[in-house]
């Protein structure tokens, strides 16, 4: 509806909506899982799976977020592989499921430990110089 | 008979005199020593109570050390473990060896934390034939979800990485 003082109210609202959505557009959700196997105290295999979520995740954003520096890249796989140490230590703090089994046969010992981060939805905010990653709980 | 009576009276008089003279002396000596012994006794009693307290403290500490710490309400408990990991043989650089060994050590640390918090399932089987052990097998298993464990210290020496990890747990973490 046209107001008496022109369309200032409408245009203001429209501008704020456009501005808000333009800021929120770069926030996306990713599904991340991580698993690594340690056999006889030696790292045997590790797998990090990252994929963009195809539907909206439910939950509240975790307060303790990880901030990584980026150089105009929007590829999360690349960003994470460049900052693998930081990312894995962050994942460890969030909580890992451990499954350890050990067998001693005729005094010879073999052990296997599997640490897993079950598929978790992360909210990822891309900015100019950094990316903010936080899990949804 | 006359002499004996005189001698007896002399003896009696001398003993009476001696008693009169010695008695106050003995009394003064007795009070002084008594005071001294009383003081010493008080001191000994004090020392004895001190020693008793020390023994009690040592006993309490020994009892505390003997039993594992128990998580009580409104109190936090810190569990510290050391995990060990070895670098693989086919690494391309010392940095890679360090990174891989550290990750293996962290996994071992997580295992140790899980063992302490949740416990270990142990299964053993021995096969004996003709009174001789043919096969001996011990299986252990740990399964847990560990959150908010921190790496406190990392040491890497001669291919072995040791990480000291700690986790702070409170009663509320386990409340249902």
mmCIF file of C-alpha atoms in Angstrom:
data_model
loop_
_atom_site.group_PDB
_atom_site.id
_atom_site.type_symbol
_atom_site.label_atom_id
_atom_site.label_comp_id
_atom_site.label_asym_id
_atom_site.label_seq_id
_atom_site.Cartn_x
_atom_site.Cartn_y
_atom_site.Cartn_z
ATOM 1 C CA UNK A 1 0.000 0.000 0.000
ATOM 2 C CA UNK A 2 1.318 3.413 -0.917
ATOM 3 C CA UNK A 3 1.990 5.673 2.048
ATOM 4 C CA UNK A 4 1.445 9.450 2.047
ATOM 5 C CA UNK A 5 5.132 10.321 2.301
ATOM 6 C CA UNK A 6 6.052 8.274 -0.730
ATOM 7 C CA UNK A 7 7.268 4.656 -0.419
ATOM 8 C CA UNK A 8 9.981 5.273 2.183
ATOM 9 C CA UNK A 9 8.700 2.706 4.703
ATOM 10 C CA UNK A 10 8.351 0.005 2.141
ATOM 11 C CA UNK A 11 11.719 0.740 0.573
ATOM 12 C CA UNK A 12 13.366 0.754 4.014
ATOM 13 C CA UNK A 13 11.884 -2.629 4.818
ATOM 14 C CA UNK A 14 12.836 -3.979 1.436
ATOM 15 C CA UNK A 15 16.407 -2.757 1.852
ATOM 16 C CA UNK A 16 16.745 -4.283 5.316
ATOM 17 C CA UNK A 17 15.384 -7.616 4.073
ATOM 18 C CA UNK A 18 17.784 -7.625 1.121
ATOM 19 C CA UNK A 19 20.690 -6.661 3.383
ATOM 20 C CA UNK A 20 19.799 -9.329 5.950
ATOM 21 C CA UNK A 21 19.499 -12.055 3.355
ATOM 22 C CA UNK A 22 22.707 -11.028 1.640
ATOM 23 C CA UNK A 23 24.553 -11.440 4.957
ATOM 24 C CA UNK A 24 22.873 -14.743 5.718
ATOM 25 C CA UNK A 25 23.349 -16.148 2.237
ATOM 26 C CA UNK A 26 26.906 -17.266 2.941
ATOM 27 C CA UNK A 27 25.884 -19.251 6.009
ATOM 28 C CA UNK A 28 25.407 -22.887 5.095
ATOM 29 C CA UNK A 29 25.183 -26.238 6.770
ATOM 30 C CA UNK A 30 27.576 -29.106 6.259
ATOM 31 C CA UNK A 31 27.554 -32.703 7.386
ATOM 32 C CA UNK A 32 30.924 -33.804 8.685
ATOM 33 C CA UNK A 33 32.103 -37.176 9.899
ATOM 34 C CA UNK A 34 35.583 -38.265 10.910
ATOM 35 C CA UNK A 35 37.043 -41.645 11.712
ATOM 36 C CA UNK A 36 40.545 -42.886 12.300
ATOM 37 C CA UNK A 37 42.060 -46.220 13.141
ATOM 38 C CA UNK A 38 45.155 -46.822 15.235
ATOM 39 C CA UNK A 39 46.653 -50.315 15.101
ATOM 40 C CA UNK A 40 49.426 -51.329 17.485
ATOM 41 C CA UNK A 41 50.041 -47.684 18.410
ATOM 42 C CA UNK A 42 50.487 -46.664 14.762
ATOM 43 C CA UNK A 43 47.985 -44.562 12.839
ATOM 44 C CA UNK A 44 46.566 -46.893 10.212
ATOM 45 C CA UNK A 45 43.874 -44.950 8.408
ATOM 46 C CA UNK A 46 41.845 -41.769 8.724
ATOM 47 C CA UNK A 47 38.771 -40.611 6.863
ATOM 48 C CA UNK A 48 37.201 -37.183 6.888
ATOM 49 C CA UNK A 49 33.890 -36.827 5.072
ATOM 50 C CA UNK A 50 32.479 -33.376 4.341
ATOM 51 C CA UNK A 51 29.346 -32.754 2.346
ATOM 52 C CA UNK A 52 26.833 -29.962 2.043
ATOM 53 C CA UNK A 53 23.583 -30.712 3.761
ATOM 54 C CA UNK A 54 20.691 -31.256 1.370
ATOM 55 C CA UNK A 55 18.087 -30.356 3.943
ATOM 56 C CA UNK A 56 17.990 -27.958 6.837
ATOM 57 C CA UNK A 57 19.456 -29.230 10.095
ATOM 58 C CA UNK A 58 17.659 -28.920 13.386
ATOM 59 C CA UNK A 59 19.337 -27.738 16.568
ATOM 60 C CA UNK A 60 21.093 -24.904 18.338
ATOM 61 C CA UNK A 61 24.495 -23.632 17.288
ATOM 62 C CA UNK A 62 27.272 -24.642 19.679
ATOM 63 C CA UNK A 63 28.734 -21.631 21.495
ATOM 64 C CA UNK A 64 32.343 -22.688 21.061
ATOM 65 C CA UNK A 65 33.028 -22.155 17.347
ATOM 66 C CA UNK A 66 36.181 -22.764 15.324
ATOM 67 C CA UNK A 67 37.509 -19.857 13.291
ATOM 68 C CA UNK A 68 39.862 -20.579 10.414
ATOM 69 C CA UNK A 69 41.655 -18.105 8.157
ATOM 70 C CA UNK A 70 40.846 -18.303 4.441
ATOM 71 C CA UNK A 71 42.049 -16.733 1.200
ATOM 72 C CA UNK A 72 38.865 -16.101 -0.779
ATOM 73 C CA UNK A 73 38.085 -19.787 -0.892
ATOM 74 C CA UNK A 74 34.584 -21.105 -0.324
ATOM 75 C CA UNK A 75 35.521 -24.756 -0.567
ATOM 76 C CA UNK A 76 35.250 -26.225 2.928
ATOM 77 C CA UNK A 77 37.123 -29.403 1.968
ATOM 78 C CA UNK A 78 40.109 -27.331 0.856
ATOM 79 C CA UNK A 79 39.941 -25.057 3.912
ATOM 80 C CA UNK A 80 39.817 -27.991 6.304
ATOM 81 C CA UNK A 81 42.642 -29.852 4.569
ATOM 82 C CA UNK A 82 44.780 -26.706 4.821
ATOM 83 C CA UNK A 83 44.056 -26.433 8.560
ATOM 84 C CA UNK A 84 43.838 -30.127 9.382
ATOM 85 C CA UNK A 85 45.612 -30.010 12.734
ATOM 86 C CA UNK A 86 43.377 -27.279 14.117
ATOM 87 C CA UNK A 87 40.251 -28.892 12.774
ATOM 88 C CA UNK A 88 41.016 -32.362 14.145
ATOM 89 C CA UNK A 89 41.892 -31.010 17.595
ATOM 90 C CA UNK A 90 38.592 -29.067 17.548
ATOM 91 C CA UNK A 91 36.704 -32.219 16.588
ATOM 92 C CA UNK A 92 38.405 -34.118 19.396
ATOM 93 C CA UNK A 93 37.157 -31.592 21.921
ATOM 94 C CA UNK A 94 33.589 -31.917 20.681
ATOM 95 C CA UNK A 95 33.632 -35.581 21.580
ATOM 96 C CA UNK A 96 34.811 -38.766 19.956
ATOM 97 C CA UNK A 97 33.379 -42.211 20.203
ATOM 98 C CA UNK A 98 36.118 -44.693 21.042
ATOM 99 C CA UNK A 99 36.023 -48.389 20.330
ATOM 100 C CA UNK A 100 39.155 -50.156 21.507
ATOM 101 C CA UNK A 101 39.890 -53.837 21.374
ATOM 102 C CA UNK A 102 43.025 -55.641 22.326
ATOM 103 C CA UNK A 103 44.053 -59.274 22.008
ATOM 104 C CA UNK A 104 46.958 -60.984 23.727
ATOM 105 C CA UNK A 105 47.651 -64.399 22.284
ATOM 106 C CA UNK A 106 50.518 -66.419 23.700
ATOM 107 C CA UNK A 107 51.995 -63.261 25.188
ATOM 108 C CA UNK A 108 51.853 -61.361 21.893
ATOM 109 C CA UNK A 109 49.682 -58.269 21.956
ATOM 110 C CA UNK A 110 47.728 -56.614 19.142
ATOM 111 C CA UNK A 111 45.492 -53.626 19.653
ATOM 112 C CA UNK A 112 43.068 -51.647 17.520
ATOM 113 C CA UNK A 113 41.494 -48.326 18.463
ATOM 114 C CA UNK A 114 38.843 -46.695 16.318
ATOM 115 C CA UNK A 115 37.905 -43.093 17.061
ATOM 116 C CA UNK A 116 34.788 -41.786 15.384
ATOM 117 C CA UNK A 117 32.950 -38.510 15.129
ATOM 118 C CA UNK A 118 29.506 -39.573 14.034
ATOM 119 C CA UNK A 119 27.954 -37.543 11.230
ATOM 120 C CA UNK A 120 27.267 -34.129 12.705
ATOM 121 C CA UNK A 121 25.702 -31.072 11.158
ATOM 122 C CA UNK A 122 27.911 -27.960 11.271
ATOM 123 C CA UNK A 123 26.910 -24.405 10.558
ATOM 124 C CA UNK A 124 29.580 -22.757 8.425
ATOM 125 C CA UNK A 125 29.724 -18.980 7.994
ATOM 126 C CA UNK A 126 31.992 -17.795 5.197
ATOM 127 C CA UNK A 127 33.401 -14.307 5.567
ATOM 128 C CA UNK A 128 36.036 -12.323 3.687
ATOM 129 C CA UNK A 129 39.076 -13.475 5.637
ATOM 130 C CA UNK A 130 37.818 -16.216 7.864
ATOM 131 C CA UNK A 131 35.308 -18.996 8.191
ATOM 132 C CA UNK A 132 33.369 -19.814 11.333
ATOM 133 C CA UNK A 133 32.488 -23.445 11.948
ATOM 134 C CA UNK A 134 30.200 -24.553 14.772
ATOM 135 C CA UNK A 135 28.243 -27.763 15.277
ATOM 136 C CA UNK A 136 24.498 -27.869 15.734
ATOM 137 C CA UNK A 137 23.301 -29.664 18.828
ATOM 138 C CA UNK B 1 71.878 -51.413 132.017
ATOM 139 C CA UNK B 2 72.407 -47.801 132.981
ATOM 140 C CA UNK B 3 74.752 -47.314 130.009
ATOM 141 C CA UNK B 4 72.340 -48.944 127.669
ATOM 142 C CA UNK B 5 69.526 -46.645 128.789
ATOM 143 C CA UNK B 6 71.812 -43.631 128.221
ATOM 144 C CA UNK B 7 72.819 -44.942 124.814
ATOM 145 C CA UNK B 8 69.202 -45.498 123.839
ATOM 146 C CA UNK B 9 68.180 -42.039 124.970
ATOM 147 C CA UNK B 10 71.131 -40.565 123.081
ATOM 148 C CA UNK B 11 70.178 -42.475 119.968
ATOM 149 C CA UNK B 12 66.564 -41.393 120.265
ATOM 150 C CA UNK B 13 67.564 -37.780 120.744
ATOM 151 C CA UNK B 14 69.955 -37.876 117.821
ATOM 152 C CA UNK B 15 67.387 -39.524 115.577
ATOM 153 C CA UNK B 16 64.792 -36.957 116.581
ATOM 154 C CA UNK B 17 67.225 -34.164 115.911
ATOM 155 C CA UNK B 18 68.216 -35.676 112.617
ATOM 156 C CA UNK B 19 64.592 -36.121 111.631
ATOM 157 C CA UNK B 20 63.877 -32.510 112.529
ATOM 158 C CA UNK B 21 66.823 -31.349 110.470
ATOM 159 C CA UNK B 22 66.444 -33.656 107.431
ATOM 160 C CA UNK B 23 62.688 -33.598 107.079
ATOM 161 C CA UNK B 24 62.312 -30.016 105.794
ATOM 162 C CA UNK B 25 65.257 -30.575 103.438
ATOM 163 C CA UNK B 26 63.605 -33.684 101.946
ATOM 164 C CA UNK B 27 60.334 -31.803 101.579
ATOM 165 C CA UNK B 28 61.959 -28.934 99.665
ATOM 166 C CA UNK B 29 63.769 -31.372 97.348
ATOM 167 C CA UNK B 30 60.547 -33.250 96.674
ATOM 168 C CA UNK B 31 58.503 -30.175 95.637
ATOM 169 C CA UNK B 32 61.231 -28.978 93.262
ATOM 170 C CA UNK B 33 61.584 -32.329 91.548
ATOM 171 C CA UNK B 34 57.854 -32.749 91.512
ATOM 172 C CA UNK B 35 57.456 -29.437 89.743
ATOM 173 C CA UNK B 36 60.185 -30.381 87.311
ATOM 174 C CA UNK B 37 58.716 -33.786 86.621
ATOM 175 C CA UNK B 38 55.285 -32.202 86.184
ATOM 176 C CA UNK B 39 56.666 -29.804 83.589
ATOM 177 C CA UNK B 40 58.452 -32.624 81.824
ATOM 178 C CA UNK B 41 55.290 -34.688 81.882
ATOM 179 C CA UNK B 42 53.294 -31.869 80.315
ATOM 180 C CA UNK B 43 55.959 -31.486 77.639
ATOM 181 C CA UNK B 44 56.027 -35.217 76.962
ATOM 182 C CA UNK B 45 52.239 -35.226 76.724
ATOM 183 C CA UNK B 46 52.373 -32.393 74.187
ATOM 184 C CA UNK B 47 54.977 -34.201 72.124
ATOM 185 C CA UNK B 48 52.964 -37.399 72.320
ATOM 186 C CA UNK B 49 49.845 -35.672 71.046
ATOM 187 C CA UNK B 50 51.914 -34.148 68.225
ATOM 188 C CA UNK B 51 53.289 -37.543 67.244
ATOM 189 C CA UNK B 52 49.780 -39.023 67.410
ATOM 190 C CA UNK B 53 48.486 -36.320 65.090
ATOM 191 C CA UNK B 54 51.318 -36.930 62.668
ATOM 192 C CA UNK B 55 50.670 -40.670 62.706
ATOM 193 C CA UNK B 56 46.961 -40.004 62.058
ATOM 194 C CA UNK B 57 47.803 -37.712 59.151
ATOM 195 C CA UNK B 58 50.155 -40.264 57.627
ATOM 196 C CA UNK B 59 47.507 -42.957 58.065
ATOM 197 C CA UNK B 60 44.804 -40.802 56.460
ATOM 198 C CA UNK B 61 47.079 -40.011 53.520
ATOM 199 C CA UNK B 62 47.919 -43.689 53.074
ATOM 200 C CA UNK B 63 44.225 -44.551 53.106
ATOM 201 C CA UNK B 64 43.496 -41.817 50.544
ATOM 202 C CA UNK B 65 46.300 -43.065 48.326
ATOM 203 C CA UNK B 66 45.179 -46.663 48.610
ATOM 204 C CA UNK B 67 41.623 -45.951 47.466
ATOM 205 C CA UNK B 68 40.719 -44.282 44.179
ATOM 206 C CA UNK B 69 39.201 -40.844 44.303
ATOM 207 C CA UNK B 70 35.433 -40.866 44.390
ATOM 208 C CA UNK B 71 33.301 -38.360 42.501
ATOM 209 C CA UNK B 72 31.135 -36.544 45.000
ATOM 210 C CA UNK B 73 28.270 -34.149 44.487
ATOM 211 C CA UNK B 74 29.252 -30.498 43.867
ATOM 212 C CA UNK B 75 32.871 -31.516 43.416
ATOM 213 C CA UNK B 76 34.947 -31.796 40.262
ATOM 214 C CA UNK B 77 37.429 -34.528 39.578
ATOM 215 C CA UNK B 78 40.369 -34.262 37.193
ATOM 216 C CA UNK B 79 41.585 -37.407 35.521
ATOM 217 C CA UNK B 80 45.018 -37.353 33.934
ATOM 218 C CA UNK B 81 46.355 -40.025 31.593
ATOM 219 C CA UNK B 82 49.341 -40.497 29.304
ATOM 220 C CA UNK B 83 48.864 -41.840 25.793
ATOM 221 C CA UNK B 84 51.644 -43.261 23.648
ATOM 222 C CA UNK B 85 51.902 -43.467 19.894
ATOM 223 C CA UNK B 86 54.576 -44.503 17.431
ATOM 224 C CA UNK B 87 55.359 -42.955 14.061
ATOM 225 C CA UNK B 88 55.078 -45.305 11.071
ATOM 226 C CA UNK B 89 58.258 -46.373 9.263
ATOM 227 C CA UNK B 90 57.305 -44.962 5.859
ATOM 228 C CA UNK B 91 56.981 -41.263 6.659
ATOM 229 C CA UNK B 92 58.218 -38.627 4.246
ATOM 230 C CA UNK B 93 59.305 -36.064 6.832
ATOM 231 C CA UNK B 94 59.883 -35.744 10.587
ATOM 232 C CA UNK B 95 56.883 -33.383 10.742
ATOM 233 C CA UNK B 96 54.636 -36.028 9.239
ATOM 234 C CA UNK B 97 56.038 -38.627 11.647
ATOM 235 C CA UNK B 98 55.310 -36.296 14.548
ATOM 236 C CA UNK B 99 51.759 -35.563 13.394
ATOM 237 C CA UNK B 100 50.920 -39.230 12.874
ATOM 238 C CA UNK B 101 52.509 -40.345 16.139
ATOM 239 C CA UNK B 102 50.645 -37.612 18.006
ATOM 240 C CA UNK B 103 47.320 -38.704 16.595
ATOM 241 C CA UNK B 104 48.031 -42.304 17.595
ATOM 242 C CA UNK B 105 49.032 -41.105 21.068
ATOM 243 C CA UNK B 106 45.806 -39.113 21.408
ATOM 244 C CA UNK B 107 43.810 -42.224 20.498
ATOM 245 C CA UNK B 108 45.680 -44.112 23.222
ATOM 246 C CA UNK B 109 44.951 -41.287 25.656
ATOM 247 C CA UNK B 110 41.256 -41.479 24.819
ATOM 248 C CA UNK B 111 41.384 -45.215 25.409
ATOM 249 C CA UNK B 112 42.986 -44.680 28.805
ATOM 250 C CA UNK B 113 40.348 -42.094 29.782
ATOM 251 C CA UNK B 114 37.554 -44.414 28.664
ATOM 252 C CA UNK B 115 39.115 -47.267 30.648
ATOM 253 C CA UNK B 116 39.178 -45.146 33.782
ATOM 254 C CA UNK B 117 35.707 -43.690 33.381
ATOM 255 C CA UNK B 118 33.727 -46.584 32.016
ATOM 256 C CA UNK B 119 35.820 -49.663 32.648
ATOM 257 C CA UNK B 120 37.196 -52.500 30.560
ATOM 258 C CA UNK B 121 35.551 -55.692 29.451
ATOM 259 C CA UNK B 122 38.063 -58.522 29.853
ATOM 260 C CA UNK B 123 37.689 -62.013 28.463
ATOM 261 C CA UNK B 124 40.247 -64.784 28.887
ATOM 262 C CA UNK B 125 40.572 -68.254 27.447
ATOM 263 C CA UNK B 126 43.267 -70.853 28.095
ATOM 264 C CA UNK B 127 43.564 -74.187 26.308
ATOM 265 C CA UNK B 128 45.385 -76.876 28.264
ATOM 266 C CA UNK B 129 46.306 -80.253 26.786
ATOM 267 C CA UNK B 130 48.281 -82.973 28.540
ATOM 268 C CA UNK B 131 48.841 -80.656 31.483
ATOM 269 C CA UNK B 132 50.428 -78.047 29.226
ATOM 270 C CA UNK B 133 49.137 -74.653 28.122
ATOM 271 C CA UNK B 134 48.525 -74.872 24.385
ATOM 272 C CA UNK B 135 46.976 -71.489 23.821
ATOM 273 C CA UNK B 136 46.368 -68.500 26.021
ATOM 274 C CA UNK B 137 44.167 -65.633 24.881
ATOM 275 C CA UNK B 138 43.125 -62.470 26.663
ATOM 276 C CA UNK B 139 40.749 -60.050 24.976
ATOM 277 C CA UNK B 140 39.959 -56.587 26.308
ATOM 278 C CA UNK B 141 37.413 -54.132 24.992
ATOM 279 C CA UNK B 142 36.553 -50.523 25.761
ATOM 280 C CA UNK B 143 33.691 -48.541 24.294
ATOM 281 C CA UNK B 144 32.800 -44.983 25.303
ATOM 282 C CA UNK B 145 32.056 -41.459 24.164
ATOM 283 C CA UNK B 146 34.638 -39.021 25.486
ATOM 284 C CA UNK B 147 33.951 -35.281 25.364
ATOM 285 C CA UNK B 148 36.046 -32.248 26.338
ATOM 286 C CA UNK B 149 39.335 -34.048 26.926
ATOM 287 C CA UNK B 150 42.350 -31.763 26.661
ATOM 288 C CA UNK B 151 45.921 -32.406 25.598
ATOM 289 C CA UNK B 152 48.081 -30.869 28.313
ATOM 290 C CA UNK B 153 51.576 -31.777 27.186
ATOM 291 C CA UNK B 154 53.205 -33.435 24.194
ATOM 292 C CA UNK B 155 56.648 -35.008 24.047
ATOM 293 C CA UNK B 156 58.213 -36.584 20.965
ATOM 294 C CA UNK B 157 61.436 -38.512 21.276
ATOM 295 C CA UNK B 158 62.968 -41.177 19.042
ATOM 296 C CA UNK B 159 59.764 -41.879 17.155
ATOM 297 C CA UNK B 160 57.648 -42.212 20.301
ATOM 298 C CA UNK B 161 55.087 -39.561 21.051
ATOM 299 C CA UNK B 162 53.677 -39.186 24.540
ATOM 300 C CA UNK B 163 50.692 -36.980 25.216
ATOM 301 C CA UNK B 164 49.431 -36.079 28.648
ATOM 302 C CA UNK B 165 45.685 -35.669 28.587
ATOM 303 C CA UNK B 166 43.242 -34.568 31.208
ATOM 304 C CA UNK B 167 39.501 -34.455 31.597
ATOM 305 C CA UNK B 168 37.513 -32.645 34.255
ATOM 306 C CA UNK B 169 34.356 -34.449 35.271
ATOM 307 C CA UNK B 170 31.598 -33.417 37.615
ATOM 308 C CA UNK B 171 28.726 -35.229 39.243
ATOM 309 C CA UNK B 172 26.269 -33.444 36.947
ATOM 310 C CA UNK B 173 27.858 -35.068 33.872
ATOM 311 C CA UNK B 174 26.641 -38.451 35.066
ATOM 312 C CA UNK B 175 23.325 -37.391 36.589
ATOM 313 C CA UNK B 176 20.297 -38.964 34.940
#
